[in-house]
Amino acid sequence: VSTFDEPFATAQEIATRVRSQQSTAVDVVEAFLARIAKHDRQLNSFIRVMPDTALEAARRVDAIVRTRKPMGPLTGVPVALKDLIDVVGVPTTAGAHRLFHRSPTADASVVVRLRAAGAVIIGKTGLHEFAYGVTNINPHTGPVRNPWDPARIPGGSSGGSAVAVAAGFAPAALGTDTGGSIRIPAALCGVTGFKPTYGRVPVSGVVPLSWTLDHVGPLTHTAADAAVLFSVLADAPEVGRELSQGIAGLRVGVPEAFFWEELHPEVEAACRAAVQVLTEAGAVLRPVSIPHAAEAGAAAALVLAAEASAYHERHLQDHGDAYGEDVRVRLDRGLFLSAADYLVAQRARAFLTREVLNALTSVDVLLVPSTPAPAVPIVEGTTEAARASLAMSVQYTRCTNPFNLTGLPALSVPCGATRDGLPVGLQIVGRPFEDGTVLRVGCAYQRLTDWHTRRPPI
Amino acid sequence: MVESVARTRGYVFSPERVAAVVPEVRRLQELVRRLRELPIDDEGPAVRFSLT
């Protein structure tokens, strides 16, 4: 058995090594814990590292491996969790003031499934307060920093999970995505992030932000790993079979209006190059149109505002001062929406969902940028940070929140970098419950390119 | 308007909180206005996944 020293190994590689006893799970976990201890002070990606329980779990995994019993697909794989996902015995902070922390008496459903597949929970990662924002500038925990340039945001709200994977602190992490909170930080940090079809992954034991928009999903180095994590989280082992089918003849659509407008030029260039890679590999480009795509953000913002305020209403009244300024403004504003306003948004949602599904009758997947711009610098100062946070939520979710509204599976894969070295992400969007198709396209793209193998300079 | 709605619904907002939230309330009301212009008169609020 060799000592493990491959911080950027994929989850599949680690599971194979542990199952075949080339490495022990304890070696693997110790290696990642050491790397976190050495480098995370500058990035602040973890709220809580769990060395004792992780090593204890790793020892249990090794004991089972030695018995040669069949093991799950994540045997010995360290996984980090966004800190709004419950782990029994460990406070769930939601990146919020201590008044709002909760003490779980049971694991979240996704944690139960991860452990059953052999995964080792290594710690809880930083997030935008209550997952309600995209900057991960957090007044309670400090900002999470982008490993490609620590002066910049990682994107959010699952920024800590994206940084943990990008920096080689864990081969996989879980995030949640209500308006883009997995895909945005995945794009800005150069990792792969997957938001499954709404409802396929259970959300019990996860602090809600917006019940009808919330999704749980993985952040990983590769789409193949994202597929393994998804198969575990959704209890969908059949997904893996589709990944090797390739993309020859697959019909792809590029909805030019709205999604491909007002982009940073280097983001647009990288994403158009990615489309070309796929078409040169045999995918067939078909014209596609979503006439009212520009209104999807409005419907998503209203549904989110109303549902988030409903969840937080009592705490807002009792402890309003305990919220960060940007999140408090977001929650306060939702109190002024009427039931009729909320239902206008839900009726628009039904209309827009049908329009997007119509577009997906002539193509198998849509290709759009994950974010309109790369990571921006962290803004200091309470008022300035709050103002920037409000503006950036509108800007950075514009290409992602339409797919929370419609519930479609959407994957962000690294597809380029700016001249400054900042990562860019391409989003692959499929029909409901065709998560495997989306992941298959991501795998095919990553077999043709090496953007997902670039590593940040830490 | 914001102060009056807040009072009606039993919320207590300081002048500073009202000043902070008013621009966002206005922005959300503009979003509602835009959505009312969509052809949704016969639309129910249920979301179904269907390709037909």
Short mmCIF file of C-alpha atoms in Angstrom, two decimals:
data_model
loop_
_atom_site.label_atom_id
_atom_site.label_comp_id
_atom_site.label_asym_id
_atom_site.label_seq_id
_atom_site.Cartn_x
_atom_site.Cartn_y
_atom_site.Cartn_z
CA VAL A 1 0.00 0.00 0.00
CA SER A 2 1.48 3.34 -1.04
CA THR A 3 1.06 6.71 0.62
CA PHE A 4 -1.48 8.75 -1.30
CA ASP A 5 -0.25 12.04 -2.80
CA GLU A 6 -2.54 12.98 -5.67
CA PRO A 7 -4.73 15.91 -4.61
CA PHE A 8 -6.27 16.20 -8.05
CA ALA A 9 -7.11 12.53 -8.52
CA THR A 10 -10.70 12.00 -9.59
CA ALA A 11 -13.24 10.37 -7.33
CA GLN A 12 -13.31 7.34 -9.61
CA GLU A 13 -9.51 6.99 -9.47
CA ILE A 14 -9.53 7.20 -5.69
CA ALA A 15 -12.33 4.65 -5.32
CA THR A 16 -10.49 2.26 -7.63
CA ARG A 17 -7.25 2.65 -5.66
CA VAL A 18 -8.93 2.08 -2.31
CA ARG A 19 -11.02 -0.87 -3.50
CA SER A 20 -7.92 -2.54 -4.98
CA GLN A 21 -5.95 -1.72 -1.79
CA GLN A 22 -3.30 0.32 -3.66
CA SER A 23 -4.07 3.03 -1.10
CA THR A 24 -6.01 2.97 2.12
CA ALA A 25 -8.92 5.28 2.76
CA VAL A 26 -7.02 6.55 5.81
CA ASP A 27 -4.04 7.52 3.61
CA VAL A 28 -6.35 9.31 1.22
CA VAL A 29 -8.18 11.23 3.92
CA GLU A 30 -4.95 12.14 5.72
CA ALA A 31 -3.50 13.52 2.47
CA PHE A 32 -6.51 15.78 1.84
CA LEU A 33 -6.63 16.89 5.50
CA ALA A 34 -2.95 17.86 5.30
CA ARG A 35 -3.53 19.86 2.13
CA ILE A 36 -6.49 21.67 3.67
CA ALA A 37 -4.42 22.50 6.77
CA LYS A 38 -1.62 23.84 4.60
CA HIS A 39 -3.55 25.93 2.08
CA ASP A 40 -7.09 26.73 3.19
CA ARG A 41 -6.11 29.61 5.46
CA GLN A 42 -5.67 31.74 2.33
CA LEU A 43 -8.88 30.56 0.64
CA ASN A 44 -11.32 30.05 3.55
CA SER A 45 -13.26 27.37 1.69
CA PHE A 46 -14.12 25.31 4.80
CA ILE A 47 -16.27 26.44 7.71
CA ARG A 48 -15.53 23.21 9.56
CA VAL A 49 -13.03 20.43 8.81
CA MET A 50 -13.94 17.11 10.45
CA PRO A 51 -10.63 15.22 10.86
CA ASP A 52 -11.67 12.91 13.69
CA THR A 53 -14.94 11.68 12.22
CA ALA A 54 -13.43 11.53 8.72
CA LEU A 55 -10.54 9.34 9.85
CA GLU A 56 -12.90 7.16 11.87
CA ALA A 57 -15.09 6.70 8.78
CA ALA A 58 -12.02 5.98 6.65
CA ARG A 59 -10.90 3.28 9.08
CA ARG A 60 -14.35 1.67 8.79
CA VAL A 61 -14.09 1.76 5.00
CA ASP A 62 -10.65 0.13 5.10
CA ALA A 63 -11.94 -2.59 7.42
CA ILE A 64 -14.72 -3.43 4.97
CA VAL A 65 -12.32 -3.36 2.01
CA ARG A 66 -10.11 -5.89 3.77
CA THR A 67 -13.06 -8.28 4.04
CA ARG A 68 -13.37 -8.10 0.21
CA LYS A 69 -17.08 -7.42 0.44
CA PRO A 70 -18.53 -5.52 -2.55
CA MET A 71 -18.14 -1.79 -2.02
CA GLY A 72 -19.93 1.25 -3.40
CA PRO A 73 -18.76 3.54 -6.20
CA LEU A 74 -17.38 6.14 -3.76
CA THR A 75 -15.29 3.81 -1.60
CA GLY A 76 -12.84 5.93 0.39
CA VAL A 77 -13.66 9.12 -1.54
CA PRO A 78 -13.54 12.27 0.63
CA VAL A 79 -16.55 14.51 -0.01
CA ALA A 80 -17.06 18.06 1.30
CA LEU A 81 -20.55 19.35 2.01
CA LYS A 82 -21.92 22.86 1.67
CA ASP A 83 -22.72 23.86 5.24
CA LEU A 84 -26.47 23.85 4.88
CA ILE A 85 -26.55 20.08 4.52
CA ASP A 86 -27.13 18.25 7.80
CA VAL A 87 -24.59 15.86 9.27
CA VAL A 88 -25.66 14.21 12.51
CA GLY A 89 -23.88 15.70 15.51
CA VAL A 90 -22.35 18.60 13.59
CA PRO A 91 -23.92 22.08 13.67
CA THR A 92 -25.39 23.25 10.38
CA THR A 93 -24.54 26.95 10.14
CA ALA A 94 -25.95 27.86 6.71
CA GLY A 95 -23.18 30.48 6.77
CA ALA A 96 -25.36 32.47 9.13
CA HIS A 97 -25.24 34.08 12.58
CA ARG A 98 -24.95 31.57 15.45
CA LEU A 99 -28.55 32.34 16.46
CA PHE A 100 -29.65 30.46 13.36
CA HIS A 101 -27.41 27.40 13.60
CA ARG A 102 -29.18 24.07 13.99
CA SER A 103 -28.04 20.83 15.59
CA PRO A 104 -29.04 17.90 13.37
CA THR A 105 -30.09 14.65 14.96
CA ALA A 106 -29.92 12.83 11.64
CA ASP A 107 -27.95 12.96 8.40
CA ALA A 108 -29.54 14.60 5.37
CA SER A 109 -30.81 12.02 2.86
CA VAL A 110 -27.95 12.81 0.50
CA VAL A 111 -25.42 12.19 3.28
CA VAL A 112 -27.00 8.83 4.05
CA ARG A 113 -26.62 7.89 0.38
CA LEU A 114 -23.03 9.13 0.17
CA ARG A 115 -21.99 7.14 3.24
CA ALA A 116 -23.74 4.02 1.93
CA ALA A 117 -21.69 4.36 -1.28
CA GLY A 118 -18.46 4.42 0.74
CA ALA A 119 -17.81 8.18 0.77
CA VAL A 120 -16.06 9.85 3.70
CA ILE A 121 -17.43 13.23 4.80
CA ILE A 122 -14.40 15.46 5.28
CA GLY A 123 -15.94 18.79 6.25
CA LYS A 124 -18.47 21.58 5.72
CA THR A 125 -17.79 24.34 3.22
CA GLY A 126 -18.45 28.07 3.15
CA LEU A 127 -21.37 29.65 1.39
CA HIS A 128 -23.15 32.91 0.86
CA GLU A 129 -25.26 33.52 3.97
CA PHE A 130 -28.30 31.19 3.75
CA ALA A 131 -27.27 30.50 0.12
CA TYR A 132 -28.93 33.78 -0.88
CA GLY A 133 -26.30 35.43 -3.08
CA VAL A 134 -23.52 34.74 -5.56
CA THR A 135 -20.44 36.46 -4.10
CA ASN A 136 -19.69 34.33 -1.02
CA ILE A 137 -18.71 37.55 0.75
CA ASN A 138 -20.02 36.55 4.15
CA PRO A 139 -20.09 38.84 7.21
CA HIS A 140 -20.17 35.88 9.61
CA THR A 141 -17.44 33.65 8.19
CA GLY A 142 -15.38 35.97 6.00
CA PRO A 143 -15.16 35.74 2.22
CA VAL A 144 -14.34 32.53 0.40
CA ARG A 145 -11.57 33.31 -2.09
CA ASN A 146 -11.05 32.13 -5.66
CA PRO A 147 -7.95 29.91 -5.95
CA TRP A 148 -7.18 31.35 -9.39
CA ASP A 149 -6.88 34.81 -7.83
CA PRO A 150 -7.56 35.10 -4.10
CA ALA A 151 -8.51 38.76 -4.52
CA ARG A 152 -11.58 37.62 -6.48
CA ILE A 153 -14.87 36.00 -5.57
CA PRO A 154 -15.32 32.26 -6.20
CA GLY A 155 -18.96 32.74 -7.19
CA GLY A 156 -21.73 31.29 -5.10
CA SER A 157 -23.55 30.42 -3.22
CA SER A 158 -21.71 27.07 -3.15
CA GLY A 159 -18.37 28.87 -3.42
CA GLY A 160 -16.66 26.91 -0.66
CA SER A 161 -17.52 23.60 -2.34
CA ALA A 162 -16.21 24.82 -5.72
CA VAL A 163 -12.98 26.09 -4.16
CA ALA A 164 -12.51 22.88 -2.19
CA VAL A 165 -12.55 20.87 -5.43
CA ALA A 166 -10.57 23.41 -7.49
CA ALA A 167 -7.81 23.67 -4.86
CA GLY A 168 -7.46 19.91 -4.44
CA PHE A 169 -8.93 19.82 -0.91
CA ALA A 170 -11.51 17.18 -1.90
CA PRO A 171 -12.18 15.32 -5.14
CA ALA A 172 -15.90 16.01 -4.82
CA ALA A 173 -18.26 18.28 -2.96
CA LEU A 174 -21.98 18.84 -2.70
CA GLY A 175 -23.64 22.17 -3.33
CA THR A 176 -27.14 23.46 -3.67
CA ASP A 177 -28.49 25.42 -6.62
CA THR A 178 -31.53 27.70 -6.44
CA GLY A 179 -30.57 30.23 -9.12
CA GLY A 180 -27.19 28.92 -10.27
CA SER A 181 -25.39 28.30 -6.99
CA ILE A 182 -23.62 25.14 -8.17
CA ARG A 183 -22.98 26.15 -11.77
CA ILE A 184 -21.81 29.73 -11.16
CA PRO A 185 -18.98 28.88 -8.72
CA ALA A 186 -18.12 25.82 -10.81
CA ALA A 187 -17.63 28.10 -13.83
CA LEU A 188 -15.69 30.78 -11.94
CA CYS A 189 -13.40 28.24 -10.22
CA GLY A 190 -12.79 25.95 -13.20
CA VAL A 191 -14.54 22.81 -11.98
CA THR A 192 -17.51 20.76 -13.13
CA GLY A 193 -20.89 21.42 -11.48
CA PHE A 194 -24.17 19.62 -12.04
CA LYS A 195 -27.70 20.68 -11.17
CA PRO A 196 -29.92 17.63 -11.70
CA THR A 197 -33.55 17.66 -12.79
CA TYR A 198 -35.76 19.17 -10.07
CA GLY A 199 -36.82 16.50 -7.58
CA ARG A 200 -34.36 13.79 -8.58
CA VAL A 201 -32.08 14.34 -5.59
CA PRO A 202 -33.77 14.53 -2.17
CA VAL A 203 -33.51 17.79 -0.25
CA SER A 204 -34.59 16.55 3.18
CA GLY A 205 -32.09 17.66 5.81
CA VAL A 206 -30.98 20.62 3.70
CA VAL A 207 -31.75 24.19 4.84
CA PRO A 208 -34.18 25.49 2.22
CA LEU A 209 -33.87 28.75 0.32
CA SER A 210 -36.80 28.38 -2.09
CA TRP A 211 -38.75 25.14 -2.00
CA THR A 212 -39.74 25.05 -5.67
CA LEU A 213 -36.33 26.11 -7.00
CA ASP A 214 -33.88 24.28 -4.72
CA HIS A 215 -31.68 21.48 -6.06
CA VAL A 216 -28.78 19.51 -4.54
CA GLY A 217 -25.92 18.38 -6.79
CA PRO A 218 -22.20 17.61 -7.09
CA LEU A 219 -19.10 19.64 -7.88
CA THR A 220 -16.21 17.56 -9.20
CA HIS A 221 -13.18 17.64 -11.48
CA THR A 222 -14.94 15.77 -14.29
CA ALA A 223 -18.37 15.14 -15.73
CA ALA A 224 -17.73 11.41 -15.29
CA ASP A 225 -17.30 11.97 -11.55
CA ALA A 226 -20.40 14.17 -11.49
CA ALA A 227 -22.27 11.24 -13.04
CA VAL A 228 -21.04 8.87 -10.34
CA LEU A 229 -22.05 11.30 -7.59
CA PHE A 230 -25.41 11.89 -9.25
CA SER A 231 -26.05 8.16 -9.59
CA VAL A 232 -25.51 7.84 -5.84
CA LEU A 233 -27.45 10.95 -4.82
CA ALA A 234 -30.42 10.13 -7.06
CA ASP A 235 -30.16 6.36 -6.57
CA ALA A 236 -29.92 6.10 -10.36
CA PRO A 237 -27.21 3.54 -11.18
CA GLU A 238 -28.35 3.37 -14.81
CA VAL A 239 -26.89 6.81 -15.60
CA GLY A 240 -23.36 5.45 -16.02
CA ARG A 241 -24.35 3.25 -18.93
CA GLU A 242 -25.18 6.25 -21.13
CA LEU A 243 -21.89 8.09 -20.70
CA SER A 244 -19.85 6.16 -23.26
CA GLN A 245 -22.35 6.56 -26.09
CA GLY A 246 -20.63 9.62 -27.59
CA ILE A 247 -22.30 12.54 -29.32
CA ALA A 248 -22.31 11.68 -33.03
CA GLY A 249 -25.64 12.86 -34.40
CA LEU A 250 -26.68 14.49 -31.13
CA ARG A 251 -28.71 17.62 -31.89
CA VAL A 252 -27.48 20.73 -30.07
CA GLY A 253 -29.15 24.14 -29.98
CA VAL A 254 -27.58 27.53 -29.34
CA PRO A 255 -30.35 29.95 -28.32
CA GLU A 256 -28.67 33.16 -29.48
CA ALA A 257 -31.20 35.65 -28.15
CA PHE A 258 -30.74 36.58 -24.50
CA PHE A 259 -28.35 33.79 -23.45
CA TRP A 260 -25.59 34.79 -25.87
CA GLU A 261 -26.06 38.54 -25.48
CA GLU A 262 -24.22 41.01 -23.21
CA LEU A 263 -21.35 38.60 -22.59
CA HIS A 264 -17.78 39.41 -21.61
CA PRO A 265 -15.95 39.00 -24.94
CA GLU A 266 -13.55 36.37 -23.64
CA VAL A 267 -16.43 34.37 -22.15
CA GLU A 268 -18.27 34.47 -25.46
CA ALA A 269 -15.15 33.44 -27.40
CA ALA A 270 -14.46 30.49 -25.09
CA CYS A 271 -18.06 29.27 -25.17
CA ARG A 272 -18.36 29.57 -28.95
CA ALA A 273 -15.10 27.61 -29.29
CA ALA A 274 -16.60 24.91 -27.06
CA VAL A 275 -19.68 24.68 -29.28
CA GLN A 276 -17.37 24.25 -32.26
CA VAL A 277 -15.49 21.41 -30.51
CA LEU A 278 -18.76 19.55 -30.06
CA THR A 279 -19.99 20.10 -33.62
CA GLU A 280 -16.63 19.06 -35.08
CA ALA A 281 -16.96 15.87 -33.05
CA GLY A 282 -20.26 15.01 -34.71
CA ALA A 283 -22.94 16.93 -32.84
CA VAL A 284 -25.41 18.58 -35.19
CA LEU A 285 -26.17 22.28 -34.67
CA ARG A 286 -29.87 23.05 -35.07
CA PRO A 287 -31.57 26.46 -34.93
CA VAL A 288 -33.49 26.98 -31.72
CA SER A 289 -35.40 29.86 -30.17
CA ILE A 290 -36.80 30.67 -26.73
CA PRO A 291 -38.74 33.87 -27.48
CA HIS A 292 -39.40 35.01 -23.92
CA ALA A 293 -36.19 33.77 -22.30
CA ALA A 294 -35.47 37.28 -21.02
CA GLU A 295 -38.47 37.04 -18.69
CA ALA A 296 -37.36 33.82 -17.00
CA GLY A 297 -35.09 35.72 -14.63
CA ALA A 298 -38.01 37.89 -13.52
CA ALA A 299 -40.18 34.89 -12.71
CA ALA A 300 -37.33 33.11 -10.93
CA ALA A 301 -36.46 36.20 -8.88
CA LEU A 302 -40.06 36.67 -7.75
CA VAL A 303 -40.64 33.03 -6.82
CA LEU A 304 -37.34 33.01 -4.92
CA ALA A 305 -38.05 36.30 -3.14
CA ALA A 306 -41.49 35.19 -1.96
CA GLU A 307 -40.48 31.68 -0.86
CA ALA A 308 -37.27 32.75 0.89
CA SER A 309 -39.09 35.49 2.80
CA ALA A 310 -41.80 33.05 3.82
CA TYR A 311 -39.18 30.67 5.24
CA HIS A 312 -37.32 33.43 7.11
CA GLU A 313 -40.30 35.59 8.16
CA ARG A 314 -40.27 34.75 11.86
CA HIS A 315 -36.50 35.05 12.22
CA LEU A 316 -36.57 38.36 10.36
CA GLN A 317 -39.01 39.79 12.86
CA ASP A 318 -37.20 38.42 15.92
CA HIS A 319 -33.54 38.76 14.87
CA GLY A 320 -33.43 40.97 11.78
CA ASP A 321 -30.14 42.54 12.84
CA ALA A 322 -28.45 39.13 12.83
CA TYR A 323 -28.62 38.95 9.02
CA GLY A 324 -25.97 40.40 6.71
CA GLU A 325 -27.10 43.58 4.98
CA ASP A 326 -27.54 42.19 1.43
CA VAL A 327 -29.42 39.09 2.57
CA ARG A 328 -31.63 41.14 4.89
CA VAL A 329 -32.62 43.47 2.05
CA ARG A 330 -33.39 40.47 -0.16
CA LEU A 331 -35.54 38.89 2.54
CA ASP A 332 -37.26 42.14 3.55
CA ARG A 333 -38.27 42.94 -0.03
CA GLY A 334 -40.05 39.61 -0.40
CA LEU A 335 -42.42 40.54 2.42
CA PHE A 336 -43.96 43.17 0.13
CA LEU A 337 -44.97 40.74 -2.60
CA SER A 338 -48.64 39.83 -2.61
CA ALA A 339 -50.05 36.36 -3.18
CA ALA A 340 -51.26 37.62 -6.57
CA ASP A 341 -47.69 38.72 -7.45
CA TYR A 342 -46.38 35.28 -6.52
CA LEU A 343 -48.99 33.57 -8.64
CA VAL A 344 -48.23 35.82 -11.62
CA ALA A 345 -44.68 34.53 -11.35
CA GLN A 346 -45.83 30.91 -11.08
CA ARG A 347 -48.17 31.31 -14.07
CA ALA A 348 -45.32 32.88 -16.05
CA ARG A 349 -43.22 29.93 -14.94
CA ALA A 350 -45.67 27.45 -16.48
CA PHE A 351 -45.72 29.49 -19.71
CA LEU A 352 -41.92 29.79 -19.89
CA THR A 353 -41.38 26.13 -19.03
CA ARG A 354 -43.55 25.13 -21.97
CA GLU A 355 -41.60 27.47 -24.23
CA VAL A 356 -38.25 25.96 -23.20
CA LEU A 357 -39.59 22.41 -23.56
CA ASN A 358 -40.82 23.30 -27.04
CA ALA A 359 -37.28 24.36 -27.93
CA LEU A 360 -36.07 20.99 -26.66
CA THR A 361 -38.31 19.08 -29.07
CA SER A 362 -36.00 19.92 -31.97
CA VAL A 363 -32.69 19.54 -30.11
CA ASP A 364 -31.35 17.15 -27.48
CA VAL A 365 -29.45 19.75 -25.47
CA LEU A 366 -29.06 23.51 -25.29
CA LEU A 367 -25.60 25.09 -25.06
CA VAL A 368 -25.27 28.43 -23.28
CA PRO A 369 -22.57 30.18 -21.20
CA SER A 370 -22.70 29.42 -17.47
CA THR A 371 -21.98 33.01 -16.50
CA PRO A 372 -21.83 36.19 -18.60
CA ALA A 373 -18.49 37.23 -17.08
CA PRO A 374 -15.52 35.74 -15.19
CA ALA A 375 -14.85 36.24 -11.48
CA VAL A 376 -14.69 39.85 -10.25
CA PRO A 377 -12.67 41.29 -7.34
CA ILE A 378 -13.98 40.96 -3.78
CA VAL A 379 -15.61 44.22 -2.65
CA GLU A 380 -14.72 45.36 0.87
CA GLY A 381 -17.01 47.38 3.17
CA THR A 382 -20.50 46.52 4.38
CA THR A 383 -22.49 48.96 2.25
CA GLU A 384 -20.41 48.54 -0.88
CA ALA A 385 -20.39 44.74 -0.57
CA ALA A 386 -24.17 44.67 -0.10
CA ARG A 387 -24.77 46.87 -3.13
CA ALA A 388 -22.38 44.80 -5.25
CA SER A 389 -23.99 41.58 -4.04
CA LEU A 390 -27.48 42.70 -5.07
CA ALA A 391 -26.31 43.79 -8.51
CA MET A 392 -24.19 40.72 -9.11
CA SER A 393 -27.01 38.31 -8.29
CA VAL A 394 -28.99 39.73 -11.18
CA GLN A 395 -26.02 39.64 -13.55
CA TYR A 396 -24.49 36.26 -12.69
CA THR A 397 -27.70 34.25 -12.53
CA ARG A 398 -29.07 35.41 -15.86
CA CYS A 399 -27.92 32.29 -17.77
CA THR A 400 -28.56 29.83 -14.95
CA ASN A 401 -31.81 30.70 -13.17
CA PRO A 402 -34.01 29.95 -16.21
CA PHE A 403 -33.14 26.30 -15.60
CA ASN A 404 -34.06 26.44 -11.93
CA LEU A 405 -37.36 27.93 -12.98
CA THR A 406 -37.92 25.14 -15.49
CA GLY A 407 -36.28 22.39 -13.41
CA LEU A 408 -34.12 21.14 -16.28
CA PRO A 409 -30.83 19.28 -15.76
CA ALA A 410 -27.86 21.58 -16.38
CA LEU A 411 -24.12 20.96 -16.24
CA SER A 412 -21.30 23.52 -16.19
CA VAL A 413 -17.97 22.36 -17.59
CA PRO A 414 -14.72 24.36 -17.77
CA CYS A 415 -14.29 25.51 -21.38
CA GLY A 416 -11.57 28.14 -21.41
CA ALA A 417 -9.80 30.92 -19.60
CA THR A 418 -9.42 34.66 -19.94
CA ARG A 419 -6.05 36.31 -20.63
CA ASP A 420 -5.80 36.78 -16.85
CA GLY A 421 -6.18 33.04 -16.37
CA LEU A 422 -9.73 33.15 -14.98
CA PRO A 423 -11.87 30.08 -15.80
CA VAL A 424 -14.92 30.16 -18.07
CA GLY A 425 -17.79 27.65 -18.03
CA LEU A 426 -20.11 26.26 -20.68
CA GLN A 427 -23.56 25.10 -19.65
CA ILE A 428 -25.18 22.00 -21.15
CA VAL A 429 -28.94 21.79 -20.57
CA GLY A 430 -31.22 18.85 -21.28
CA ARG A 431 -34.82 17.70 -21.09
CA PRO A 432 -36.32 16.85 -17.71
CA PHE A 433 -35.09 13.49 -16.39
CA GLU A 434 -32.51 13.26 -19.20
CA ASP A 435 -29.71 13.95 -16.76
CA GLY A 436 -27.68 11.17 -18.37
CA THR A 437 -27.72 12.90 -21.75
CA VAL A 438 -26.40 16.12 -20.25
CA LEU A 439 -23.63 14.27 -18.42
CA ARG A 440 -22.82 12.30 -21.59
CA VAL A 441 -22.24 15.53 -23.52
CA GLY A 442 -20.04 16.81 -20.69
CA CYS A 443 -17.99 13.60 -20.72
CA ALA A 444 -17.61 13.77 -24.50
CA TYR A 445 -16.47 17.38 -24.29
CA GLN A 446 -13.90 16.54 -21.61
CA ARG A 447 -12.53 13.68 -23.70
CA LEU A 448 -11.88 16.26 -26.46
CA THR A 449 -10.44 19.07 -24.31
CA ASP A 450 -8.23 19.53 -21.25
CA TRP A 451 -9.71 22.64 -19.61
CA HIS A 452 -10.90 20.49 -16.70
CA THR A 453 -7.31 19.44 -15.99
CA ARG A 454 -5.94 22.99 -15.44
CA ARG A 455 -5.00 23.62 -11.81
CA PRO A 456 -4.85 26.91 -9.89
CA PRO A 457 -1.47 28.28 -8.74
CA ILE A 458 -1.55 27.43 -5.04
CA MET B 1 -46.46 52.58 0.19
CA VAL B 2 -43.82 50.36 1.75
CA GLU B 3 -44.41 51.77 5.24
CA SER B 4 -48.14 51.39 4.92
CA VAL B 5 -47.93 47.79 3.67
CA ALA B 6 -45.47 46.98 6.44
CA ARG B 7 -47.80 48.37 9.09
CA THR B 8 -50.81 46.56 7.62
CA ARG B 9 -49.00 43.24 7.75
CA GLY B 10 -47.61 43.81 11.24
CA TYR B 11 -43.95 44.34 10.32
CA VAL B 12 -41.89 47.00 12.04
CA PHE B 13 -39.47 48.81 9.73
CA SER B 14 -37.18 51.60 10.87
CA PRO B 15 -36.70 54.53 8.45
CA GLU B 16 -33.25 53.12 7.62
CA ARG B 17 -34.72 49.72 6.76
CA VAL B 18 -37.42 51.32 4.62
CA ALA B 19 -34.76 53.31 2.76
CA ALA B 20 -32.73 50.14 2.19
CA VAL B 21 -35.62 48.04 0.91
CA VAL B 22 -37.55 50.53 -1.23
CA PRO B 23 -35.32 50.28 -4.33
CA GLU B 24 -35.59 46.49 -4.25
CA VAL B 25 -39.37 46.56 -3.72
CA ARG B 26 -39.64 48.85 -6.73
CA ARG B 27 -37.46 46.50 -8.75
CA LEU B 28 -39.61 43.49 -7.89
CA GLN B 29 -42.80 45.38 -8.74
CA GLU B 30 -41.29 46.21 -12.14
CA LEU B 31 -40.61 42.49 -12.64
CA VAL B 32 -44.24 41.68 -11.78
CA ARG B 33 -45.39 44.32 -14.27
CA ARG B 34 -43.24 42.75 -17.01
CA LEU B 35 -44.61 39.27 -16.32
CA ARG B 36 -48.20 40.53 -16.46
CA GLU B 37 -47.50 41.47 -20.09
CA LEU B 38 -46.86 37.84 -21.03
CA PRO B 39 -49.77 35.94 -22.63
CA ILE B 40 -50.65 34.12 -19.41
CA ASP B 41 -54.34 34.96 -19.08
CA ASP B 42 -55.33 31.30 -19.48
CA GLU B 43 -52.30 29.94 -17.65
CA GLY B 44 -52.58 28.12 -14.34
CA PRO B 45 -49.73 28.14 -11.85
CA ALA B 46 -49.01 24.41 -12.01
CA VAL B 47 -45.73 23.35 -13.54
CA ARG B 48 -45.71 20.04 -15.38
CA PHE B 49 -42.86 18.33 -17.17
CA SER B 50 -44.24 17.34 -20.53
CA LEU B 51 -42.92 17.52 -24.05
CA THR B 52 -46.37 17.75 -25.59
#
